[in-house]
């Protein structure tokens, strides 16, 4: 990771190297932190952050679920993200806000400790590789079930959720795959370790329902809208593992991953290795985030 000039840390901009916390920070021990992942992309009118408000709203929703009292308003966090990109002078970057229980008392109860927020940004290329974006990646269905809303609410982007993602991701890598696909406890397809999933069959697009236990992806919502705006039928509908294998096309969506085709699942090739629907959606999505489509410009917050 290439350091940038500054990080927004508890309300102030500090040099990259000074954004440090104590080893007894409560969140480090118990996972009581909520974060976001946002992309700022280069456009003809300078850097623009994609759907910033939606990301900040999701962070506040997560905080509500976890009884986390945030010492900032949504407006303050929005400004922190915008100012951060400007201060660092980057054309394109990934923006990572996080709020967490800080140093103070140990023990499970986090509510005695001050909540601190930070926002950092850095340059981050294709999450699943440039080649993956082009040619598709290889996935394995994980033997770990996705967290369930009765265990850890998947819709809150709490750091603790990522222990589940880490188990699935590291097993997938150890088995020689690029990424894991997790099923729900009742055997429906949920999502990747850090992406939502889509299935294409006979030109129709399907994606698991929000109620199945997935993160409500900002990219997922954008994909659904882009597809519908462009005459592609989309259904939010749960599906099973075998329906992954019999898909004509599969793809992941996510802030970090953008739109990444999946070319293989559990050693089975998906479709015929061409992804006409995925590629069409991928192109429109990339055009949208880079400010090349007027209709989707309301999704952008221009930094300058
Ligand atoms: N599901 C999960 C579990 C998830 O972590 C992400 C984002 C998504 C779906 C897609 O959500 P959205 O980005 O709003 O479309 N994963 C973030 C973190 C990746 C990481 O390794 O860190 C991301 O893409 O920023």
Short mmCIF file of N, CA and C in Angstrom, two decimals, residues 79-180:
data_model
loop_
_atom_site.label_atom_id
_atom_site.label_comp_id
_atom_site.label_asym_id
_atom_site.label_seq_id
_atom_site.Cartn_x
_atom_site.Cartn_y
_atom_site.Cartn_z
N UNK A 79 -18.27 15.42 4.41
CA UNK A 79 -17.22 16.44 4.19
C UNK A 79 -15.84 15.86 4.43
N UNK A 80 -15.72 15.00 5.44
CA UNK A 80 -14.40 14.40 5.74
C UNK A 80 -13.90 13.63 4.52
N UNK A 81 -14.79 12.87 3.89
CA UNK A 81 -14.39 12.07 2.71
C UNK A 81 -14.00 12.99 1.55
N UNK A 82 -14.81 14.01 1.31
CA UNK A 82 -14.54 14.92 0.20
C UNK A 82 -13.22 15.66 0.44
N UNK A 83 -13.06 16.22 1.65
CA UNK A 83 -11.86 17.00 1.97
C UNK A 83 -10.61 16.12 1.92
N UNK A 84 -10.77 14.88 2.36
CA UNK A 84 -9.63 13.96 2.40
C UNK A 84 -9.05 13.73 1.00
N UNK A 85 -9.94 13.48 0.05
CA UNK A 85 -9.47 13.22 -1.32
C UNK A 85 -8.78 14.48 -1.86
N UNK A 86 -9.40 15.63 -1.56
CA UNK A 86 -8.83 16.90 -2.02
C UNK A 86 -7.44 17.12 -1.40
N UNK A 87 -7.35 16.96 -0.07
CA UNK A 87 -6.08 17.15 0.66
C UNK A 87 -4.97 16.26 0.11
N UNK A 88 -5.33 15.04 -0.27
CA UNK A 88 -4.31 14.09 -0.72
C UNK A 88 -3.97 14.24 -2.21
N UNK A 89 -4.77 15.03 -2.90
CA UNK A 89 -4.47 15.33 -4.29
C UNK A 89 -4.51 14.12 -5.23
N UNK A 90 -5.34 13.13 -4.89
CA UNK A 90 -5.41 11.94 -5.74
C UNK A 90 -6.51 12.08 -6.79
N UNK A 91 -6.26 11.51 -7.96
CA UNK A 91 -7.25 11.53 -9.04
C UNK A 91 -8.29 10.44 -8.84
N UNK A 92 -7.80 9.29 -8.34
CA UNK A 92 -8.67 8.14 -8.12
C UNK A 92 -8.15 7.40 -6.90
N UNK A 93 -9.06 6.96 -6.03
CA UNK A 93 -8.63 6.22 -4.84
C UNK A 93 -9.80 5.48 -4.23
N UNK A 94 -9.46 4.66 -3.27
CA UNK A 94 -10.44 3.96 -2.45
C UNK A 94 -10.53 4.74 -1.14
N UNK A 95 -11.72 4.95 -0.63
CA UNK A 95 -11.90 5.74 0.58
C UNK A 95 -12.47 4.83 1.66
N UNK A 96 -11.83 4.79 2.81
CA UNK A 96 -12.19 3.86 3.87
C UNK A 96 -12.53 4.60 5.17
N UNK A 97 -13.81 4.92 5.40
CA UNK A 97 -14.21 5.43 6.70
C UNK A 97 -14.38 4.27 7.69
N UNK A 98 -14.02 4.49 8.94
CA UNK A 98 -14.25 3.48 9.98
C UNK A 98 -14.59 4.18 11.29
N UNK A 99 -15.52 3.61 12.03
CA UNK A 99 -15.85 4.11 13.37
C UNK A 99 -15.68 2.94 14.33
N UNK A 100 -15.07 3.16 15.48
CA UNK A 100 -14.74 2.03 16.36
C UNK A 100 -14.66 2.44 17.82
N UNK A 101 -14.82 1.43 18.69
CA UNK A 101 -14.70 1.66 20.13
C UNK A 101 -13.21 1.76 20.45
N UNK A 102 -12.84 2.83 21.12
CA UNK A 102 -11.41 3.08 21.31
C UNK A 102 -10.93 2.56 22.66
N UNK A 103 -9.76 2.96 23.03
CA UNK A 103 -9.08 2.59 24.28
C UNK A 103 -9.85 3.12 25.49
N UNK A 104 -9.88 2.33 26.55
CA UNK A 104 -10.54 2.79 27.78
C UNK A 104 -10.74 1.63 28.71
N UNK A 105 -11.87 0.93 28.56
CA UNK A 105 -12.16 -0.24 29.39
C UNK A 105 -12.07 -1.49 28.53
N UNK A 106 -11.67 -2.60 29.13
CA UNK A 106 -11.75 -3.90 28.46
C UNK A 106 -13.05 -4.58 28.88
N UNK A 107 -13.37 -5.67 28.21
CA UNK A 107 -14.64 -6.37 28.48
C UNK A 107 -15.56 -6.16 27.30
N UNK A 108 -16.51 -7.09 27.17
CA UNK A 108 -17.34 -7.09 25.96
C UNK A 108 -18.11 -5.78 25.77
N UNK A 109 -18.65 -5.24 26.87
CA UNK A 109 -19.45 -4.02 26.73
C UNK A 109 -18.63 -2.88 26.14
N UNK A 110 -19.00 -2.43 24.95
CA UNK A 110 -18.20 -1.36 24.32
C UNK A 110 -18.66 0.03 24.72
N UNK A 111 -19.82 0.11 25.40
CA UNK A 111 -20.48 1.41 25.49
C UNK A 111 -19.80 2.39 26.44
N UNK A 112 -18.82 1.89 27.19
CA UNK A 112 -18.10 2.80 28.11
C UNK A 112 -16.99 3.55 27.38
N UNK A 113 -16.61 3.03 26.22
CA UNK A 113 -15.45 3.61 25.52
C UNK A 113 -15.89 4.63 24.48
N UNK A 114 -15.06 5.62 24.31
CA UNK A 114 -15.32 6.64 23.30
C UNK A 114 -15.30 6.01 21.90
N UNK A 115 -16.20 6.45 21.06
CA UNK A 115 -16.16 6.01 19.66
C UNK A 115 -15.31 7.00 18.88
N UNK A 116 -14.39 6.46 18.10
CA UNK A 116 -13.52 7.30 17.28
C UNK A 116 -13.76 6.97 15.82
N UNK A 117 -13.64 7.95 14.98
CA UNK A 117 -13.79 7.72 13.55
C UNK A 117 -12.53 8.10 12.81
N UNK A 118 -12.31 7.47 11.70
CA UNK A 118 -11.19 7.83 10.83
C UNK A 118 -11.61 7.62 9.39
N UNK A 119 -10.99 8.37 8.50
CA UNK A 119 -11.18 8.12 7.07
C UNK A 119 -9.80 8.20 6.42
N UNK A 120 -9.46 7.11 5.74
CA UNK A 120 -8.18 7.08 5.01
C UNK A 120 -8.49 6.84 3.54
N UNK A 121 -7.55 7.17 2.69
CA UNK A 121 -7.73 6.83 1.28
C UNK A 121 -6.39 6.42 0.70
N UNK A 122 -6.43 5.62 -0.31
CA UNK A 122 -5.21 5.17 -0.98
C UNK A 122 -5.57 4.70 -2.38
N UNK A 123 -4.56 4.55 -3.20
CA UNK A 123 -4.81 4.06 -4.56
C UNK A 123 -4.98 2.55 -4.49
N UNK A 124 -6.07 2.04 -5.05
CA UNK A 124 -6.34 0.61 -5.00
C UNK A 124 -6.84 0.16 -6.37
N UNK A 125 -6.08 -0.68 -7.02
CA UNK A 125 -6.44 -1.16 -8.36
C UNK A 125 -7.53 -2.21 -8.32
N UNK A 126 -7.62 -3.02 -9.38
CA UNK A 126 -8.67 -4.03 -9.48
C UNK A 126 -8.53 -5.05 -8.35
N UNK A 127 -9.56 -5.19 -7.54
CA UNK A 127 -9.57 -6.03 -6.33
C UNK A 127 -9.30 -7.49 -6.66
N UNK A 128 -9.88 -7.96 -7.76
CA UNK A 128 -9.71 -9.36 -8.15
C UNK A 128 -8.84 -9.44 -9.42
N UNK A 129 -8.01 -8.44 -9.61
CA UNK A 129 -7.05 -8.43 -10.71
C UNK A 129 -7.64 -7.86 -12.00
N UNK A 130 -6.77 -7.17 -12.75
CA UNK A 130 -7.17 -6.61 -14.06
C UNK A 130 -7.61 -7.73 -14.99
N UNK A 131 -6.84 -8.83 -14.92
CA UNK A 131 -7.15 -9.95 -15.79
C UNK A 131 -8.51 -10.56 -15.42
N UNK A 132 -8.80 -10.57 -14.13
CA UNK A 132 -10.08 -11.08 -13.65
C UNK A 132 -11.25 -10.27 -14.18
N UNK A 133 -11.07 -8.95 -14.20
CA UNK A 133 -12.12 -8.05 -14.71
C UNK A 133 -12.42 -8.36 -16.17
N UNK A 134 -11.36 -8.79 -16.87
CA UNK A 134 -11.46 -9.04 -18.30
C UNK A 134 -11.92 -10.48 -18.58
N UNK A 135 -11.18 -11.43 -17.99
CA UNK A 135 -11.38 -12.84 -18.36
C UNK A 135 -12.23 -13.64 -17.38
N UNK A 136 -12.51 -13.06 -16.22
CA UNK A 136 -13.28 -13.80 -15.22
C UNK A 136 -12.39 -14.53 -14.24
N UNK A 137 -12.93 -14.79 -13.05
CA UNK A 137 -12.14 -15.43 -11.99
C UNK A 137 -12.69 -16.81 -11.67
N UNK A 138 -11.89 -17.57 -10.90
CA UNK A 138 -12.26 -18.94 -10.52
C UNK A 138 -12.71 -18.94 -9.05
N UNK A 139 -13.87 -19.53 -8.80
CA UNK A 139 -14.43 -19.51 -7.44
C UNK A 139 -14.71 -20.91 -6.93
N UNK A 140 -14.75 -21.01 -5.60
CA UNK A 140 -15.19 -22.24 -4.96
C UNK A 140 -16.32 -21.90 -4.01
N UNK A 141 -17.30 -22.80 -3.91
CA UNK A 141 -18.37 -22.61 -2.92
C UNK A 141 -17.78 -22.99 -1.57
N UNK A 142 -17.93 -22.10 -0.61
CA UNK A 142 -17.29 -22.29 0.69
C UNK A 142 -18.03 -23.30 1.55
N UNK A 143 -17.28 -24.02 2.38
CA UNK A 143 -17.93 -24.90 3.36
C UNK A 143 -18.37 -24.10 4.59
N UNK A 144 -17.94 -22.84 4.67
CA UNK A 144 -18.43 -21.96 5.73
C UNK A 144 -19.73 -21.32 5.26
N UNK A 145 -20.76 -21.36 6.09
CA UNK A 145 -22.01 -20.67 5.73
C UNK A 145 -21.83 -19.18 5.96
N UNK A 146 -22.56 -18.37 5.22
CA UNK A 146 -22.54 -16.92 5.43
C UNK A 146 -23.22 -16.63 6.77
N UNK A 147 -22.72 -15.62 7.48
CA UNK A 147 -23.37 -15.20 8.73
C UNK A 147 -24.84 -14.92 8.45
N UNK A 148 -25.63 -15.13 9.50
CA UNK A 148 -27.07 -15.03 9.38
C UNK A 148 -27.53 -13.85 10.24
N UNK A 149 -28.66 -13.26 9.87
CA UNK A 149 -29.09 -12.05 10.58
C UNK A 149 -29.42 -12.32 12.04
N UNK A 150 -29.60 -13.60 12.40
CA UNK A 150 -29.83 -13.93 13.83
C UNK A 150 -28.51 -14.12 14.56
N UNK A 151 -27.41 -14.09 13.82
CA UNK A 151 -26.09 -14.30 14.44
C UNK A 151 -25.30 -12.99 14.40
N UNK A 152 -25.09 -12.50 13.22
CA UNK A 152 -24.44 -11.19 13.02
C UNK A 152 -25.14 -10.56 11.83
N UNK A 153 -25.81 -9.46 12.00
CA UNK A 153 -26.56 -8.90 10.87
C UNK A 153 -25.67 -8.55 9.68
N UNK A 154 -25.83 -9.26 8.56
CA UNK A 154 -24.93 -9.03 7.43
C UNK A 154 -25.06 -7.63 6.83
N UNK A 155 -26.20 -6.98 7.09
CA UNK A 155 -26.40 -5.66 6.47
C UNK A 155 -25.65 -4.54 7.19
N UNK A 156 -25.18 -4.81 8.41
CA UNK A 156 -24.32 -3.83 9.08
C UNK A 156 -22.89 -4.20 8.69
N UNK A 157 -22.15 -3.25 8.18
CA UNK A 157 -20.80 -3.55 7.71
C UNK A 157 -19.83 -3.50 8.89
N UNK A 158 -20.07 -4.43 9.83
CA UNK A 158 -19.28 -4.51 11.06
C UNK A 158 -18.03 -5.33 10.79
N UNK A 159 -16.91 -4.90 11.35
CA UNK A 159 -15.65 -5.61 11.12
C UNK A 159 -15.76 -7.08 11.50
N UNK A 160 -16.54 -7.37 12.55
CA UNK A 160 -16.69 -8.76 13.01
C UNK A 160 -17.20 -9.67 11.89
N UNK A 161 -18.01 -9.16 10.99
CA UNK A 161 -18.53 -9.97 9.87
C UNK A 161 -17.40 -10.53 9.03
N UNK A 162 -16.30 -9.81 9.00
CA UNK A 162 -15.22 -10.17 8.10
C UNK A 162 -14.38 -11.33 8.62
N UNK A 163 -14.64 -11.76 9.87
CA UNK A 163 -14.02 -13.00 10.32
C UNK A 163 -14.60 -14.15 9.48
N UNK A 164 -15.89 -14.09 9.24
CA UNK A 164 -16.56 -15.08 8.37
C UNK A 164 -16.01 -15.01 6.94
N UNK A 165 -15.85 -13.79 6.45
CA UNK A 165 -15.31 -13.60 5.10
C UNK A 165 -13.87 -14.12 5.01
N UNK A 166 -13.09 -13.87 6.06
CA UNK A 166 -11.68 -14.28 6.04
C UNK A 166 -11.55 -15.80 6.01
N UNK A 167 -12.39 -16.50 6.79
CA UNK A 167 -12.37 -17.97 6.75
C UNK A 167 -12.64 -18.47 5.34
N UNK A 168 -13.66 -17.91 4.71
CA UNK A 168 -14.05 -18.36 3.37
C UNK A 168 -12.98 -17.99 2.34
N UNK A 169 -12.48 -16.78 2.43
CA UNK A 169 -11.49 -16.30 1.45
C UNK A 169 -10.19 -17.10 1.54
N UNK A 170 -9.69 -17.31 2.75
CA UNK A 170 -8.40 -17.99 2.88
C UNK A 170 -8.53 -19.46 2.49
N UNK A 171 -9.66 -20.09 2.77
CA UNK A 171 -9.87 -21.47 2.32
C UNK A 171 -9.91 -21.52 0.80
N UNK A 172 -10.58 -20.55 0.18
CA UNK A 172 -10.68 -20.52 -1.28
C UNK A 172 -9.28 -20.37 -1.89
N UNK A 173 -8.49 -19.47 -1.32
CA UNK A 173 -7.13 -19.27 -1.84
C UNK A 173 -6.28 -20.52 -1.65
N UNK A 174 -6.42 -21.16 -0.50
CA UNK A 174 -5.64 -22.38 -0.23
C UNK A 174 -6.01 -23.49 -1.21
N UNK A 175 -7.26 -23.49 -1.68
CA UNK A 175 -7.71 -24.50 -2.64
C UNK A 175 -7.39 -24.10 -4.09
N UNK A 176 -6.73 -22.95 -4.25
CA UNK A 176 -6.31 -22.52 -5.58
C UNK A 176 -7.33 -21.67 -6.32
N UNK A 177 -8.39 -21.25 -5.63
CA UNK A 177 -9.39 -20.37 -6.26
C UNK A 177 -9.02 -18.90 -6.00
N UNK A 178 -9.72 -18.03 -6.74
CA UNK A 178 -9.51 -16.59 -6.53
C UNK A 178 -10.43 -16.04 -5.44
N UNK A 179 -11.61 -16.63 -5.32
CA UNK A 179 -12.60 -16.08 -4.40
C UNK A 179 -13.58 -17.17 -3.98
N UNK A 180 -14.22 -16.93 -2.83
CA UNK A 180 -15.22 -17.86 -2.29
C UNK A 180 -16.63 -17.36 -2.57
#
